Amino acid sequence: MSLWEYANPVKFLGLSARVQPYLWAAAAICVVVGLVWGFFATPDDFRQGSTVKIIYLHVPAALMAINAWFMMLVASLIWLIRRHHVSALAAKAAAPVGITMTVIALVTGAIWGQPMWGTWWAWDPRLTSFLILFLFYLGYIALWEAVDDPDTAADLTSVLCLVGSVFAVLSRYAVKFWNQGLHQGTSVPVATGGRTVSDVFFYPLVISMVGFGLLFLALVLYRTGTEIRLRRARALLARSKKEA
Amino acid sequence: MIALLHRDLMLAFRAGGGFGLGLAFFLIVTVLVPFSVGPQSELLSTIAPGVLWLGALLACLLSLDRLLALDFEDGTLDLLATAPLPLEAALSIKALSHWLTTGLPLVLAAPVLGLMLNLAPDGYLWLIASLALGTPALSVIGAFGAALTVGIKRGGLLMSLLVLPLYVPTLIFGAEAARRGAMGLDGTTPLILLAGITLGTIALMPFASAAVLRMTLR
Amino acid sequence: MTLCIHDLAVARGGVPVLSGVSFEIAPGAALILRGPNGAGKTTLLRTIAGLQPALSGQIDGADETIAYAGHADGLKAMLSVTENLTFWAQVFGNSDIEPALAAYQLDPLRDRLAGTLSAGQKRRLGLARLMVTGRPVWVLDEPTVSLDADAVAMFASAVTAHLRAGGMALIATHIDLGLNAATFDVAPYRAKADQRSGASDEAFL
């Protein structure tokens, strides 16, 4: 039995229907435990006060924002090479989740940055990279929406995802280079400020990260299922029109 | 290949071909900047390299939707796809003619506009060098964006959305080289990185563009 | 050198329109393609010309041999008749455009901009393009649209000359060109509704 069997939409729907309840439950437990523990059961940081607690939202969201793109990249490659529809639709389904995670990371970062750095936004390499990632997500989703034929849309967005990944990496290094060049040894304490994490902060953070990962997985499975059903409905509609 | 280049250039120079539109846009944007930020020559001098780079980038972007859309509408792309010329070569040539009619004039006009923005005397050479090295990448990346959106009605805005993020590295290194030059520093490092990006995109992007164009022509 | 189509299935927008299409065109022969509107003639021709992939089946002898003319002529309004024709000749590695100009009586128009030509004249120019490609197989989709009787006669004699020189032609048309050619009706090959194998959305059923 090969993993590729689940590239068949019907089999995929069956498996994902069986897995999803557990996945949702596990995700909910991890997110709730991680956040509640993080918000209420950890001490305030001696330097950052209670603001540090936004880390339990910020870091997992940022992590998933990048991993979602990575997942889309792998799914796009699978579509281009093996032409499994589920793969293309999974990439399509992951994009809105990824962009939401990016926005959460950016917004929580701004809320965290305001009391810490005295500014909502700084053109720090890390922040700027996320802004660029946001733009890439935006373009990817817009291209999916703009192309009528679903297979052509899958082809085009897959290539865009590949090319975009290369340019996203290039941008990351360009941005690092650019800001050093501007500030000549910056004095702004960067998002690593809260990363001197001791165990008290670390365990809830890990639980929260796992929770966000599971949540992402559940959301993508759910959304992929919706996309598959949409395609199925369209396929059936096309057949019934032809017979009539 | 030369025939295609010759034809594209001829079309650009004929009436309605759009040659000079990009240049005029570049000029107007640059002239509008002092109106929006104020006439202090020190401030203008500081932002001049960045403004000129951004203006050049937008001027390139503006002319991109003519790159393939007209050939798509009149069926030329279909016929080119069945011609002995590989699509990769055809797209490279189209990007080259786009650069010759848009990028190159921008490079030549930039020093004049630099004068108007009070660019530091040291900066001119760096500005020209960075634009000359960077604008070919803008054309080649733009050809990819044009190929992605050629079959889409009113794809112009979508193309901007897709192409602009891809322009980020080029813009950063290009403007950085020009800015360092204008501040009297050595801009060699960003210039070399910029050249690397340009050469890399010229070598690889036509394959992605041609693959995408085959998908849209189908 | 023969153009061989064997058991070809083609799709439009991911839905199969024709299946099991087989025919051969030998040098010096022409085949007239017939069928009602929307039957898939254009899709079949585009597939044979290599502009879109076939669902299944084989196309032999189509590599670098086909000159395709679809609904659009690929003309630039701001270039003159000779400039348009010279461009296509050069793309295909030729240079002599005079026979093509003569065959479609474009000589008096040679310096006119293509944008100022009438629809029929544009079509004549688009068909003249076929002669400068030097390709042996002409694949033509409704070539006589907007041509008057004289121009149709010009086209018919150009095709005849091409065939006499050992060329081949595959023409989708509804009018009688007076050519000595076999006819191929696509209607019986229409893909059945239950014959959904190969459709791009097949996996979802």
XYZ file of C-alpha atoms in Angstrom:
667
model
C 0.000 0.000 0.000
C 1.460 3.238 -1.106
C 1.048 6.713 0.252
C 0.002 7.808 -3.240
C -3.278 5.951 -2.853
C -4.514 8.917 -0.881
C -3.961 11.055 -3.944
C -7.311 9.666 -5.051
C -9.864 12.279 -3.969
C -12.408 9.757 -2.710
C -9.865 7.875 -0.607
C -8.499 11.141 0.659
C -11.942 12.295 1.752
C -12.510 9.009 3.564
C -9.234 9.160 5.457
C -9.478 12.836 6.288
C -13.036 12.361 7.581
C -11.768 9.652 9.943
C -8.740 11.604 11.105
C -10.293 15.039 11.426
C -12.255 14.652 14.707
C -9.101 13.551 16.557
C -7.078 16.234 14.876
C -9.512 19.000 15.807
C -9.691 17.739 19.375
C -5.922 17.485 19.744
C -5.448 20.920 18.194
C -8.043 22.484 20.492
C -6.535 20.891 23.600
C -2.985 21.917 22.708
C -3.915 25.488 21.767
C -6.095 26.019 24.839
C -3.612 24.426 27.243
C -0.673 26.255 25.681
C -2.388 29.646 25.706
C -4.022 29.370 29.140
C -0.844 28.063 30.720
C 1.133 30.733 28.935
C -1.169 33.623 29.758
C -2.133 32.819 33.343
C 0.330 30.357 34.808
C 3.674 31.854 33.898
C 5.414 34.655 35.791
C 5.937 38.084 34.237
C 9.305 38.600 32.656
C 11.509 40.824 34.829
C 12.400 42.972 31.869
C 9.399 42.766 29.539
C 6.611 42.504 32.080
C 3.394 40.831 31.021
C 3.826 41.858 27.375
C 6.072 38.860 26.885
C 3.018 36.631 27.014
C 2.040 37.509 23.473
C 4.892 35.206 22.515
C 2.499 32.259 22.822
C 0.487 33.620 19.898
C 3.232 35.331 17.987
C 5.867 32.637 17.659
C 3.563 29.722 16.716
C 1.781 31.891 14.125
C 5.075 32.966 12.600
C 6.265 29.371 12.552
C 3.132 28.200 10.752
C 3.223 31.119 8.314
C 6.562 29.884 6.994
C 5.711 26.195 7.183
C 2.457 26.755 5.303
C 4.396 28.205 2.387
C 6.821 25.316 2.581
C 3.922 22.873 2.493
C 2.494 24.680 -0.546
C 5.878 24.406 -2.244
C 6.007 20.630 -1.707
C 2.371 20.240 -2.789
C 3.019 22.307 -5.927
C 5.993 20.138 -6.825
C 3.916 16.986 -6.366
C 1.212 18.442 -8.632
C 3.698 19.431 -11.330
C 5.486 16.088 -11.261
C 2.770 13.534 -10.500
C -0.350 15.556 -11.308
C -2.406 14.521 -8.281
C -5.378 16.859 -7.991
C -5.529 16.534 -4.211
C -2.044 17.944 -3.975
C -2.902 21.031 -6.019
C -6.086 21.603 -4.050
C -4.245 21.174 -0.749
C -1.847 23.911 -1.814
C -4.809 26.102 -2.720
C -6.466 25.331 0.615
C -3.334 26.103 2.627
C -2.763 29.591 1.189
C -5.535 31.464 3.047
C -4.545 29.728 6.290
C -0.942 30.721 5.687
C -1.784 34.343 4.980
C -3.924 34.477 8.139
C -1.001 33.162 10.190
C 1.231 35.781 8.553
C -1.191 38.541 9.467
C -1.463 37.246 13.057
C 2.320 37.185 13.326
C 2.593 40.721 11.942
C -0.172 42.165 14.131
C 0.935 40.487 17.355
C 4.475 41.524 16.531
C 3.362 45.125 16.218
C 1.426 44.961 19.490
C 4.454 43.443 21.177
C 6.847 45.859 19.574
C 4.994 48.980 20.641
C 5.756 48.771 24.392
C 9.131 47.087 23.893
C 10.733 49.158 21.142
C 8.482 52.183 21.362
C 7.266 51.695 17.818
C 4.590 49.677 16.062
C 6.790 48.957 13.125
C 10.499 48.919 12.416
C 12.135 47.931 9.170
C 13.900 45.131 10.899
C 14.936 42.229 8.609
C 12.651 39.740 10.312
C 9.596 41.993 10.143
C 10.296 43.008 6.584
C 10.685 39.398 5.470
C 7.252 38.626 6.859
C 5.768 41.574 5.045
C 7.256 40.250 1.799
C 5.916 36.775 2.583
C 2.496 38.379 3.009
C 2.781 39.900 -0.478
C 3.725 36.529 -1.957
C 0.681 34.910 -0.357
C -1.498 37.703 -1.715
C -0.236 37.217 -5.280
C -0.608 33.440 -5.051
C -4.213 33.628 -3.864
C -5.088 36.312 -6.420
C -3.732 34.150 -9.254
C -5.830 31.171 -8.124
C -8.912 33.378 -8.150
C -8.180 34.937 -11.534
C -7.779 31.811 -13.698
C -11.003 30.111 -14.781
C -9.810 26.636 -15.696
C -8.928 24.851 -12.430
C -6.117 22.746 -13.918
C -4.492 25.702 -15.632
C -4.820 27.654 -12.387
C -3.110 24.792 -10.536
C -0.292 24.750 -13.098
C 0.268 28.495 -13.052
C 0.112 28.866 -9.271
C 2.478 25.927 -8.833
C 5.096 27.556 -11.020
C 4.493 30.857 -9.235
C 5.016 29.078 -5.910
C 8.330 27.599 -7.075
C 9.628 30.844 -8.543
C 8.240 32.786 -5.582
C 10.079 30.524 -3.133
C 13.389 31.233 -4.821
C 12.706 34.956 -4.748
C 11.453 34.798 -1.156
C 14.781 33.301 -0.086
C 16.647 35.887 -2.150
C 14.548 38.639 -0.558
C 15.309 37.306 2.915
C 19.050 37.635 2.347
C 18.670 40.922 0.496
C 16.683 42.351 3.404
C 19.276 41.212 5.945
C 21.986 42.828 3.871
C 19.967 45.989 3.346
C 19.169 46.744 6.960
C 22.703 46.138 8.212
C 23.846 48.475 5.507
C 21.401 51.106 6.700
C 21.854 50.936 10.442
C 25.527 49.962 10.682
C 25.148 47.665 13.702
C 21.571 48.222 14.779
C 20.727 48.979 18.383
C 17.067 47.956 18.107
C 16.511 44.838 20.232
C 15.139 42.385 17.725
C 12.456 39.758 18.179
C 15.045 37.507 19.768
C 14.558 39.536 22.953
C 12.119 37.041 24.435
C 14.043 34.034 23.221
C 16.262 33.836 26.222
C 13.478 31.591 27.347
C 13.766 29.660 30.547
C 11.772 26.480 31.022
C 8.822 28.288 32.607
C 8.134 30.030 29.330
C 9.382 27.244 27.122
C 6.944 24.390 27.830
C 3.720 26.309 27.187
C 5.363 27.757 24.087
C 6.135 24.306 22.699
C 2.606 23.109 23.462
C 1.186 26.143 21.745
C 3.426 25.577 18.708
C 2.304 21.951 18.441
C -1.284 23.144 18.803
C -0.922 25.640 15.975
C 0.660 22.947 13.832
C -2.258 20.585 14.451
C -4.724 23.404 13.906
C -3.095 24.169 10.559
C -3.266 20.518 9.576
C -6.937 20.267 10.546
C -7.813 23.463 8.712
C -5.995 22.367 5.570
C -7.643 18.933 5.588
C -11.033 20.554 6.072
C -10.506 23.146 3.363
C -9.036 20.608 0.942
C -12.136 18.505 1.462
C -14.284 21.503 0.577
C -12.266 22.157 -2.572
C -12.513 18.507 -3.604
C -16.287 18.505 -3.111
C -16.512 21.707 -5.145
C -14.608 20.116 -8.022
C -16.724 16.986 -7.719
C -19.927 18.991 -7.850
C -18.659 20.821 -10.911
C -17.635 17.573 -12.620
C -21.054 16.043 -11.976
C -22.815 19.193 -13.154
C -20.805 19.181 -16.393
C -21.749 15.537 -16.994
C -25.439 16.056 -16.306
C -25.582 19.056 -18.639
C -24.003 17.029 -21.391
C -26.478 14.190 -21.035
C -29.494 16.476 -20.999
C 15.587 35.604 -33.468
C 16.934 38.778 -34.964
C 13.763 39.036 -37.021
C 11.663 39.002 -33.859
C 13.870 41.590 -32.161
C 13.772 43.759 -35.276
C 9.995 43.516 -35.475
C 9.449 44.274 -31.785
C 11.725 47.295 -31.915
C 10.063 48.523 -35.106
C 6.637 48.146 -33.494
C 7.766 50.025 -30.400
C 8.996 52.973 -32.431
C 5.974 53.189 -34.750
C 3.034 55.349 -33.750
C 1.058 53.832 -30.883
C 3.906 51.495 -30.038
C 4.344 52.966 -26.598
C 8.026 53.775 -26.853
C 8.786 56.686 -24.581
C 5.720 56.149 -22.418
C 7.822 54.539 -19.714
C 10.361 57.309 -19.990
C 7.690 60.002 -19.701
C 6.225 58.223 -16.668
C 9.667 58.085 -15.051
C 10.078 61.813 -15.669
C 6.691 62.709 -14.220
C 7.078 60.564 -11.109
C 10.459 62.085 -10.417
C 9.129 65.594 -10.914
C 6.215 64.901 -8.568
C 8.477 63.794 -5.710
C 9.651 67.298 -4.700
C 6.003 68.415 -4.743
C 5.140 65.734 -2.225
C 8.149 65.904 0.121
C 9.069 69.570 -0.138
C 11.804 71.424 -1.974
C 14.616 71.161 0.634
C 17.634 70.179 -1.420
C 19.257 68.240 1.428
C 16.260 65.979 1.856
C 15.977 65.473 -1.904
C 19.640 64.670 -2.104
C 19.221 61.965 0.547
C 16.286 60.239 -1.089
C 17.353 60.777 -4.717
C 18.893 57.304 -5.354
C 15.878 55.523 -3.905
C 13.362 57.687 -5.736
C 15.145 57.196 -9.046
C 15.285 53.432 -8.565
C 11.645 53.215 -7.572
C 10.644 55.409 -10.519
C 12.596 53.224 -12.929
C 11.026 50.096 -11.471
C 7.495 51.459 -11.813
C 8.176 52.666 -15.340
C 9.312 49.144 -16.262
C 6.211 47.671 -14.662
C 3.945 50.058 -16.533
C 5.022 48.837 -19.942
C 4.980 45.119 -19.090
C 1.380 44.370 -19.974
C 2.112 45.282 -23.592
C 4.938 42.755 -23.672
C 2.771 39.741 -24.531
C -0.866 40.859 -24.377
C -0.916 42.422 -27.874
C 0.728 39.369 -29.433
C -1.752 37.164 -27.608
C -4.775 39.072 -28.893
C -3.812 39.016 -32.566
C -2.792 35.348 -32.528
C 0.933 35.956 -32.974
C 1.770 33.919 -29.855
C -0.052 30.857 -31.214
C 1.843 31.128 -34.469
C 5.152 31.726 -32.685
C 4.540 28.627 -30.574
C 4.339 26.548 -33.760
C 7.398 28.236 -35.299
C 10.878 26.662 -35.208
C 12.000 29.278 -32.671
C 11.769 27.831 -29.126
C 9.454 29.801 -26.852
C 12.304 30.244 -24.369
C 14.277 32.099 -27.028
C 11.244 34.088 -28.156
C 10.588 35.246 -24.587
C 14.235 36.128 -24.030
C 14.121 38.233 -27.176
C 10.911 39.890 -26.064
C 12.465 40.712 -22.692
C 15.523 42.084 -24.489
C 13.433 44.314 -26.707
C 11.489 45.458 -23.637
C 14.774 46.381 -21.987
C 16.065 48.175 -25.085
C 12.890 50.244 -25.385
C 12.230 50.820 -21.667
C 15.183 49.967 -19.428
C 17.978 51.455 -21.496
C 16.302 54.872 -21.978
C 15.688 54.967 -18.218
C 19.358 54.338 -17.536
C 20.306 57.169 -19.879
C 17.707 59.575 -18.501
C 18.466 58.884 -14.826
C 21.491 61.223 -14.529
C 19.448 64.167 -15.831
C 16.721 63.483 -13.294
C 19.460 63.007 -10.694
C 20.438 66.629 -11.300
C 16.880 67.737 -10.580
C 16.832 65.790 -7.318
C 20.195 67.194 -6.281
C 21.946 63.829 -6.296
C 25.424 63.924 -4.711
C 28.168 64.198 -7.372
C 29.750 60.918 -6.301
C 26.516 59.088 -6.902
C 26.062 59.430 -10.661
C 28.406 56.676 -11.695
C 26.952 54.281 -9.121
C 23.410 55.164 -10.110
C 24.044 54.520 -13.803
C 25.978 51.338 -13.093
C 23.311 49.945 -10.772
C 20.460 50.810 -13.152
C 22.327 49.401 -16.151
C 22.965 46.161 -14.264
C 19.559 45.938 -12.610
C 17.001 46.897 -15.260
C 17.621 43.775 -17.410
C 16.508 41.678 -14.428
C 13.344 43.804 -14.190
C 12.543 43.043 -17.847
C 13.214 39.303 -17.552
C 11.211 38.918 -14.330
C 8.493 41.054 -15.900
C 8.288 38.696 -18.877
C 7.503 35.909 -16.412
C 4.710 37.970 -14.868
C 3.365 38.827 -18.307
C 3.372 35.157 -19.312
C 1.496 34.223 -16.122
C -1.307 36.717 -16.724
C -1.505 36.832 -20.513
C -4.697 34.798 -20.786
C -6.504 36.677 -18.023
C -8.846 39.508 -18.866
C -7.763 42.747 -17.216
C -4.671 40.966 -15.956
C -2.655 44.173 -15.653
C -3.360 44.829 -12.002
C -2.896 41.180 -11.088
C 0.434 41.213 -12.884
C 1.623 44.134 -10.754
C 0.641 42.183 -7.653
C 2.612 39.150 -8.829
C 5.647 40.944 -10.197
C 6.306 43.547 -7.492
C 7.268 41.053 -4.737
C 9.628 39.398 -7.226
C 11.271 42.783 -7.777
C 12.240 43.136 -4.099
C 15.786 41.702 -4.205
C 16.670 43.601 -7.366
C 15.365 46.845 -5.916
C 17.157 46.371 -2.605
C 20.570 45.669 -4.096
C 20.230 48.236 -6.882
C 19.080 51.070 -4.671
C 21.604 50.096 -1.997
C 24.481 50.361 -4.475
C 23.232 53.751 -5.675
C 22.688 55.006 -2.122
C 26.090 53.915 -0.876
C 27.641 55.555 -3.896
C 25.796 58.790 -3.219
C 26.971 58.757 0.419
C 30.536 58.472 -0.759
C 30.846 54.849 0.345
C 31.921 51.853 -1.671
C 28.936 50.187 -3.350
C 30.819 47.317 -4.943
C 29.276 44.552 -2.816
C 25.599 45.282 -3.567
C 26.559 45.919 -7.183
C 28.109 42.462 -7.468
C 25.088 40.866 -5.788
C 22.837 42.793 -8.173
C 24.835 41.521 -11.139
C 24.463 38.003 -9.746
C 20.684 38.344 -9.567
C 20.528 39.762 -13.083
C 22.667 37.011 -14.578
C 20.768 34.333 -12.674
C 17.377 35.593 -13.800
C 18.519 35.988 -17.419
C 19.774 32.413 -17.378
C 16.816 30.752 -15.640
C 13.668 32.867 -15.867
C 13.012 32.310 -19.616
C 12.490 28.599 -18.899
C 9.885 29.349 -16.239
C 8.250 31.967 -18.482
C 8.076 29.611 -21.468
C 6.663 26.792 -19.325
C 3.985 29.137 -18.026
C 3.203 30.488 -21.497
C 2.676 26.959 -22.842
C 0.161 26.424 -20.045
C -1.735 29.614 -20.807
C -1.817 29.040 -24.585
C -3.347 25.604 -24.178
C 6.673 11.729 -44.910
C 3.052 11.200 -43.980
C 0.919 12.823 -41.321
C -0.521 9.956 -39.275
C -3.224 10.445 -36.684
C -3.978 7.324 -34.698
C -6.797 6.911 -32.156
C -6.546 10.535 -31.043
C -8.682 11.947 -28.224
C -8.785 15.679 -27.619
C -10.245 17.800 -24.834
C -11.488 21.368 -24.566
C -11.371 22.946 -21.132
C -10.644 19.572 -19.550
C -13.700 17.886 -21.119
C -13.155 15.332 -23.913
C -14.813 16.441 -27.160
C -13.529 13.944 -29.732
C -12.144 10.456 -29.334
C -10.898 7.651 -31.554
C -9.965 9.971 -34.419
C -7.674 8.274 -36.964
C -6.619 9.388 -40.430
C -3.608 9.730 -42.670
C -2.566 12.401 -45.093
C -0.001 11.390 -47.712
C 2.226 13.887 -49.554
C 0.227 15.666 -52.234
C -3.084 14.955 -50.514
C -5.541 17.149 -48.682
C -8.215 16.354 -46.134
C -11.307 18.477 -45.589
C -12.577 18.454 -42.002
C -16.303 18.847 -41.540
C -18.673 18.884 -38.634
C -21.226 21.098 -36.907
C -20.189 24.138 -34.873
C -18.696 23.216 -31.526
C -17.945 19.663 -32.625
C -14.277 20.104 -31.800
C -12.704 20.884 -35.178
C -10.659 23.787 -33.813
C -9.582 21.726 -30.783
C -8.502 18.878 -33.070
C -6.497 21.219 -35.298
C -4.832 22.963 -32.348
C -3.886 19.598 -30.878
C -2.391 18.429 -34.169
C -0.496 21.719 -34.469
C 0.997 21.045 -31.031
C -0.661 23.961 -29.255
C -2.330 21.725 -26.696
C -1.655 18.212 -25.468
C -3.734 15.263 -26.666
C -5.629 13.210 -24.103
C -4.499 9.999 -25.738
C -3.494 8.636 -29.112
C -0.630 9.325 -31.459
C 0.301 12.057 -33.886
C 3.182 11.113 -36.178
C 4.964 13.326 -38.638
C 3.890 16.612 -37.035
C 7.243 17.691 -35.595
C 8.410 20.924 -37.174
C 6.333 20.237 -40.278
C 3.131 22.147 -39.563
C 2.136 25.619 -40.597
C -0.946 26.526 -38.595
C -3.472 29.240 -39.410
C -6.228 29.798 -36.881
C -8.923 32.412 -36.535
C -6.407 35.195 -35.866
C -3.846 36.088 -38.491
C -0.996 37.253 -36.279
C -0.676 40.537 -38.164
C 0.615 43.777 -36.726
C -1.494 46.788 -37.657
C 1.466 49.136 -37.577
C 3.621 47.086 -39.961
C 3.242 47.091 -43.736
C 2.192 44.048 -45.738
C 5.749 43.210 -46.766
C 7.114 43.800 -43.264
C 4.565 41.434 -41.774
C 5.316 38.779 -44.348
C 9.092 39.214 -44.179
C 8.977 38.771 -40.412
C 7.231 35.422 -40.637
C 9.496 34.316 -43.478
C 12.552 35.079 -41.353
C 11.144 33.327 -38.305
C 10.885 30.196 -40.433
C 14.316 30.761 -41.971
C 13.212 31.886 -45.434
C 13.537 35.156 -47.259
C 11.605 35.045 -50.529
C 8.136 36.507 -50.079
C 7.427 37.377 -53.721
C 5.622 34.131 -54.681
C 3.321 34.532 -51.700
C 2.542 38.152 -52.571
C 1.843 37.145 -56.158
C -0.380 34.183 -55.278
C -2.758 36.326 -53.254
C -2.423 39.429 -55.457
C -1.013 41.477 -52.612
C 1.505 43.280 -54.838
C -0.512 46.500 -55.129
C -0.912 46.565 -51.325
C 2.677 45.800 -50.391
C 3.412 49.116 -48.668
C 0.046 49.553 -46.999
C -0.047 49.179 -43.217
C -1.825 45.964 -42.264
C -4.118 47.964 -40.014
C -5.610 49.767 -43.013
C -6.503 46.595 -44.919
C -10.039 45.288 -45.208
C -10.974 42.072 -43.411
C -10.685 40.026 -46.615
C -7.327 41.550 -47.488
C -6.030 40.798 -43.996
C -7.146 37.213 -44.380
C -5.329 36.982 -47.714
C -2.185 38.247 -46.035
C -2.647 35.741 -43.225
C -2.934 32.909 -45.739
C 0.047 34.193 -47.725
C 2.001 33.687 -44.499
C 1.609 29.918 -44.980
C 3.586 30.045 -48.213
C 6.600 31.713 -46.621
C 6.889 29.153 -43.816
C 8.186 26.464 -46.148
C 6.425 23.885 -43.988
C 4.918 20.859 -45.797
C 1.709 20.443 -43.748
C -0.832 23.249 -43.759
C -3.308 23.029 -40.889
C -6.053 25.556 -41.561
C -9.015 26.494 -39.412
C -11.833 28.095 -41.451
C -9.423 29.752 -43.881
C -12.097 31.258 -46.127
C -13.836 33.428 -43.525
C -14.401 36.936 -44.948
C -12.933 36.019 -48.347
C -14.868 36.901 -51.531
C -15.284 34.479 -54.448
C -12.126 35.664 -56.212
C -10.051 35.327 -53.075
C -11.421 31.845 -52.431
C -10.285 30.919 -55.932
C -6.819 32.343 -55.162
C -6.717 30.286 -51.988
C -7.848 27.121 -53.806
C -5.159 27.509 -56.440
C -2.521 28.194 -53.785
C -3.503 24.973 -52.000
C -3.479 23.061 -55.282
C 0.011 24.345 -56.085
C 1.170 23.417 -52.587
C -0.189 19.888 -52.985
C 1.359 19.519 -56.434
C 4.727 20.362 -54.891
C 4.307 17.443 -52.487
C 2.726 19.348 -49.632
C -0.207 18.319 -47.450
C -3.213 20.188 -46.162
C -5.760 19.644 -43.406
C -8.571 22.159 -43.765
C -11.628 22.737 -41.612
C -14.170 24.486 -43.811
C -17.837 24.546 -44.725
C -17.592 25.706 -48.329
C -16.636 23.732 -51.406
C -13.135 24.694 -52.455
C -13.209 22.621 -55.622
C -10.239 20.640 -54.383
C -9.792 17.005 -55.204
C -9.696 15.956 -51.565
C -11.154 13.420 -49.177
C -13.617 14.555 -46.510
C -13.513 13.639 -42.843
C -16.617 14.229 -40.771
C -15.844 14.559 -37.054
C -19.466 14.170 -35.895
C -19.330 10.351 -35.349
C -16.237 10.725 -33.168
C -17.881 12.941 -30.589
C -16.869 11.780 -27.125
C -19.861 10.213 -25.375
C -21.048 11.538 -22.056
C -20.318 8.234 -20.369
C -16.939 8.064 -22.041
C -15.324 10.264 -19.495
C -11.950 8.581 -19.405
C -9.233 11.157 -19.598
C -11.234 14.176 -18.533
C -9.223 16.320 -16.166
C -11.934 16.101 -13.511
C -12.363 12.339 -13.906
C -10.628 11.667 -10.601
C -13.404 13.469 -8.746
C -16.240 11.205 -9.844
